mmCIF file of C-alpha atoms in Angstrom:
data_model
loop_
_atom_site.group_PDB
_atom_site.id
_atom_site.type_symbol
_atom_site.label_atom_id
_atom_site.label_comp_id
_atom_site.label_asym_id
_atom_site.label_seq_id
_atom_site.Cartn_x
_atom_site.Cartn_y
_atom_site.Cartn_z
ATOM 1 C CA UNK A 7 41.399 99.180 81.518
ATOM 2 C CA UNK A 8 38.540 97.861 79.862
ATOM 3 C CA UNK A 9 36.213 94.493 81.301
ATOM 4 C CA UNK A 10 38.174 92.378 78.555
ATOM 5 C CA UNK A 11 41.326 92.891 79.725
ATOM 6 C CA UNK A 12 40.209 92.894 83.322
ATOM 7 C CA UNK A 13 39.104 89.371 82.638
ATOM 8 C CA UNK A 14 41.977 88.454 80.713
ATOM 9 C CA UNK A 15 44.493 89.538 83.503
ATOM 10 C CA UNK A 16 42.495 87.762 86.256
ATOM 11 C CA UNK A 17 42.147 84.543 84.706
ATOM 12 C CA UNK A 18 46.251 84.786 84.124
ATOM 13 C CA UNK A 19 46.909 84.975 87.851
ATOM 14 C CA UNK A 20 44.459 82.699 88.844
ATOM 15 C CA UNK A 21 46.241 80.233 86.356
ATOM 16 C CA UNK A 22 49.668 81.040 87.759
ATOM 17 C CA UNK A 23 48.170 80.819 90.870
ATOM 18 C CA UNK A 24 46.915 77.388 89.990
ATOM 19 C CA UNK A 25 50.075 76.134 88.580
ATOM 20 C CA UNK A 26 52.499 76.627 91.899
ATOM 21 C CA UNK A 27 49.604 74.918 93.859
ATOM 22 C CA UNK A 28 50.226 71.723 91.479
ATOM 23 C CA UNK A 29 53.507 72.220 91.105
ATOM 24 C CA UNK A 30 55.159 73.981 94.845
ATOM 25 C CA UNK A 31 59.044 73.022 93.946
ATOM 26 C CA UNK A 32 58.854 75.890 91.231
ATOM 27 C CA UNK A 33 58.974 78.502 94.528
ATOM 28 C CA UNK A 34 61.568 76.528 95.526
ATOM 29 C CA UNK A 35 64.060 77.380 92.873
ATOM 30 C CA UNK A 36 63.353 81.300 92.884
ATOM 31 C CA UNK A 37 65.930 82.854 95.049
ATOM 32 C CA UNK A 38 64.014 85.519 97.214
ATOM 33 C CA UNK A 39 65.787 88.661 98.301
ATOM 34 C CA UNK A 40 65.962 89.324 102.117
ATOM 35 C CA UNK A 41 64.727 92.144 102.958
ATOM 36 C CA UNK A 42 67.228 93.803 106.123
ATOM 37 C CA UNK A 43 65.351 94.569 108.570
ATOM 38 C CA UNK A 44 65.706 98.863 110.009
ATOM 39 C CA UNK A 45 68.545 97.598 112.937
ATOM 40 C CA UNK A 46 70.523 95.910 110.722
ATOM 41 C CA UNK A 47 70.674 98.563 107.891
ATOM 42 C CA UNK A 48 71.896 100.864 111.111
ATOM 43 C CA UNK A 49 75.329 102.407 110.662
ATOM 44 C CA UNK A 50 75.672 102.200 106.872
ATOM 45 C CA UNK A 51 75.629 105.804 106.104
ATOM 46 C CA UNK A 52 79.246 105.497 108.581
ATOM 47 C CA UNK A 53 80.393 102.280 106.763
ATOM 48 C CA UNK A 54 79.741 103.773 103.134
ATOM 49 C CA UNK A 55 81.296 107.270 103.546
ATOM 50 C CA UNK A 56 84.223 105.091 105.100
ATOM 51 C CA UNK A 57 84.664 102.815 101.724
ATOM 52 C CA UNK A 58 84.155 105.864 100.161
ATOM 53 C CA UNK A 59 87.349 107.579 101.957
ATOM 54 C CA UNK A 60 89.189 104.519 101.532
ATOM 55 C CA UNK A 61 88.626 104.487 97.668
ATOM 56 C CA UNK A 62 90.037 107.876 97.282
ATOM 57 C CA UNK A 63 93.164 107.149 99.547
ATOM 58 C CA UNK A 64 93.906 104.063 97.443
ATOM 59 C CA UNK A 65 93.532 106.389 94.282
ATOM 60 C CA UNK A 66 96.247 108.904 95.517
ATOM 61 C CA UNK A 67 98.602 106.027 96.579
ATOM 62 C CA UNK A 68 98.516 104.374 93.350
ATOM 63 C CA UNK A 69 99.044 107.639 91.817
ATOM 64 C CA UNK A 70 102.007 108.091 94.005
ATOM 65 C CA UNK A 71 102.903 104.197 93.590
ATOM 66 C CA UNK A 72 103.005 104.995 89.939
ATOM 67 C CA UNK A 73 105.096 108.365 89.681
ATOM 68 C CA UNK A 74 107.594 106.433 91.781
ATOM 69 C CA UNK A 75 107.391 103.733 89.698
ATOM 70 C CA UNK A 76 108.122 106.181 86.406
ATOM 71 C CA UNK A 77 111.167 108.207 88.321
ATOM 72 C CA UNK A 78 112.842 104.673 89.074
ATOM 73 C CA UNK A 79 112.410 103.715 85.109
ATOM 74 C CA UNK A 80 113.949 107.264 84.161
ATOM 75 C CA UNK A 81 116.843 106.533 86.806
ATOM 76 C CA UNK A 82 117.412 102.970 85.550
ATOM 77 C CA UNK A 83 117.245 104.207 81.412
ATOM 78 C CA UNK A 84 120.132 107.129 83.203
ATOM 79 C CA UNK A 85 122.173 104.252 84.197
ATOM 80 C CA UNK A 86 122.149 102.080 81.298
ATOM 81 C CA UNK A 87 123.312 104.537 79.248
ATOM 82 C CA UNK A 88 126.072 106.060 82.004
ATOM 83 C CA UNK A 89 127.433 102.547 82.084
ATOM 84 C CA UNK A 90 127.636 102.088 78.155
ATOM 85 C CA UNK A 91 129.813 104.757 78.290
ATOM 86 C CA UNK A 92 132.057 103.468 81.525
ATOM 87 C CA UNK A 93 132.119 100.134 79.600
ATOM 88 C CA UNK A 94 133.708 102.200 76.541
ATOM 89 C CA UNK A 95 136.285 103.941 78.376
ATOM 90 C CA UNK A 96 137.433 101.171 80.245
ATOM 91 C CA UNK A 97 137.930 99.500 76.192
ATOM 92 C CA UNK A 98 139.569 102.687 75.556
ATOM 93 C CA UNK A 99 141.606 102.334 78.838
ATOM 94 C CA UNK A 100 143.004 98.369 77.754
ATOM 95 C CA UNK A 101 143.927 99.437 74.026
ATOM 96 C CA UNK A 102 145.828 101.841 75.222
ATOM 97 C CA UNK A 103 147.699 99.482 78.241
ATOM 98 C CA UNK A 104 147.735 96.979 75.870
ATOM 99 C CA UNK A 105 149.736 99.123 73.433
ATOM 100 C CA UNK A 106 152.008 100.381 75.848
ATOM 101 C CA UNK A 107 152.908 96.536 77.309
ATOM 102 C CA UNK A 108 152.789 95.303 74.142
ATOM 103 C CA UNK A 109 155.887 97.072 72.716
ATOM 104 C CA UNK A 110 158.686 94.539 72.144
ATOM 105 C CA UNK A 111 161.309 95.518 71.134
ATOM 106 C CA UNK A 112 163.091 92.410 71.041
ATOM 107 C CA UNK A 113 165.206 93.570 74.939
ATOM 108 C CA UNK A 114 163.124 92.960 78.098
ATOM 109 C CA UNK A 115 160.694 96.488 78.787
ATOM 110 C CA UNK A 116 161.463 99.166 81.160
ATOM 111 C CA UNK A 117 161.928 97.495 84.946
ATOM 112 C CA UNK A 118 161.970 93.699 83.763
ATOM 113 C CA UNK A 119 164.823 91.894 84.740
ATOM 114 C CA UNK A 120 167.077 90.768 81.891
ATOM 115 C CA UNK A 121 168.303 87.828 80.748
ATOM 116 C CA UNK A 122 171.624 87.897 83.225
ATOM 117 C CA UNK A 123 168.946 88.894 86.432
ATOM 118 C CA UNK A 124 170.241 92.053 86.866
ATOM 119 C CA UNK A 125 167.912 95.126 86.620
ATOM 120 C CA UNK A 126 167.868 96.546 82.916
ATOM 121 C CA UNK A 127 166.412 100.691 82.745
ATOM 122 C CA UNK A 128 166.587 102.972 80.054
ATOM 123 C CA UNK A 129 170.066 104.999 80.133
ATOM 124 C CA UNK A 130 169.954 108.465 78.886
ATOM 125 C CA UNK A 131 172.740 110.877 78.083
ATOM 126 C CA UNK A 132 173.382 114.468 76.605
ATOM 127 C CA UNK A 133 175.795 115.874 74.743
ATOM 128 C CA UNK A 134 176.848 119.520 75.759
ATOM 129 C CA UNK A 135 178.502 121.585 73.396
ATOM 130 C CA UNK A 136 180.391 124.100 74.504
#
């Protein structure tokens, strides 16, 4: 460093130095870092290999947390469709009670009483030739 800048960078502090002696609320507002002292810094080699541990167990259970997560979705899309096709076979199921109940004939259906209260049933005969 040559004398001129020597000069130049002395005069600078000493003008700094000047200004916070006029002016002392400027330290004021500059937050200083405390420096720990040795005792309180003890036992943070233990404390950070502990985060450190706990990190890596909160990384495999969210990995778990997720693959559960995905089996449940698979199970769920499984069902969805499983009961799509329950819902279809139980339409299946009432078109084909409905036909059967629905076939008037004009007399009352197989085991209904008829119009005298007496029990009507379906009366079937054979011929035999012989």
């Amino acid at each position: 460093m040559d004398r001129v800048t020597a000069l130049v960078a002395i005069a600078h502090l000493k003008l700094r130095l000047e200004l916070l002696e006029r002016h002392p609320e400027i330290l004021e507002e500059i937050d200083m870092i405390a420096i720990k002292r040795p005792i309180e810094l003890a036992g943070m080699r233990a404390r950070l290999a502990r985060a450190q541990r706990q990190e890596a167990d909160l990384a495999v259970t969210g990995q778990r947390y997720d693959a559960v997560q995905d089996a449940i979705d698979e199970q769920h899309a499984a069902l969805k469709s499983h009961v799509g096709s329950l819902e279809d076979n139980r339409a299946q199921l009432d078109q084909i009670l409905g036909r059967m109940v629905a076939g008037d004939n004009g007399g009352p259906n197989d085991g209904d009483a008829g119009s005298s209260g007496s029990e009507v049933g379906q009366v079937i005969t054979s011929k035999v030739d012989g």
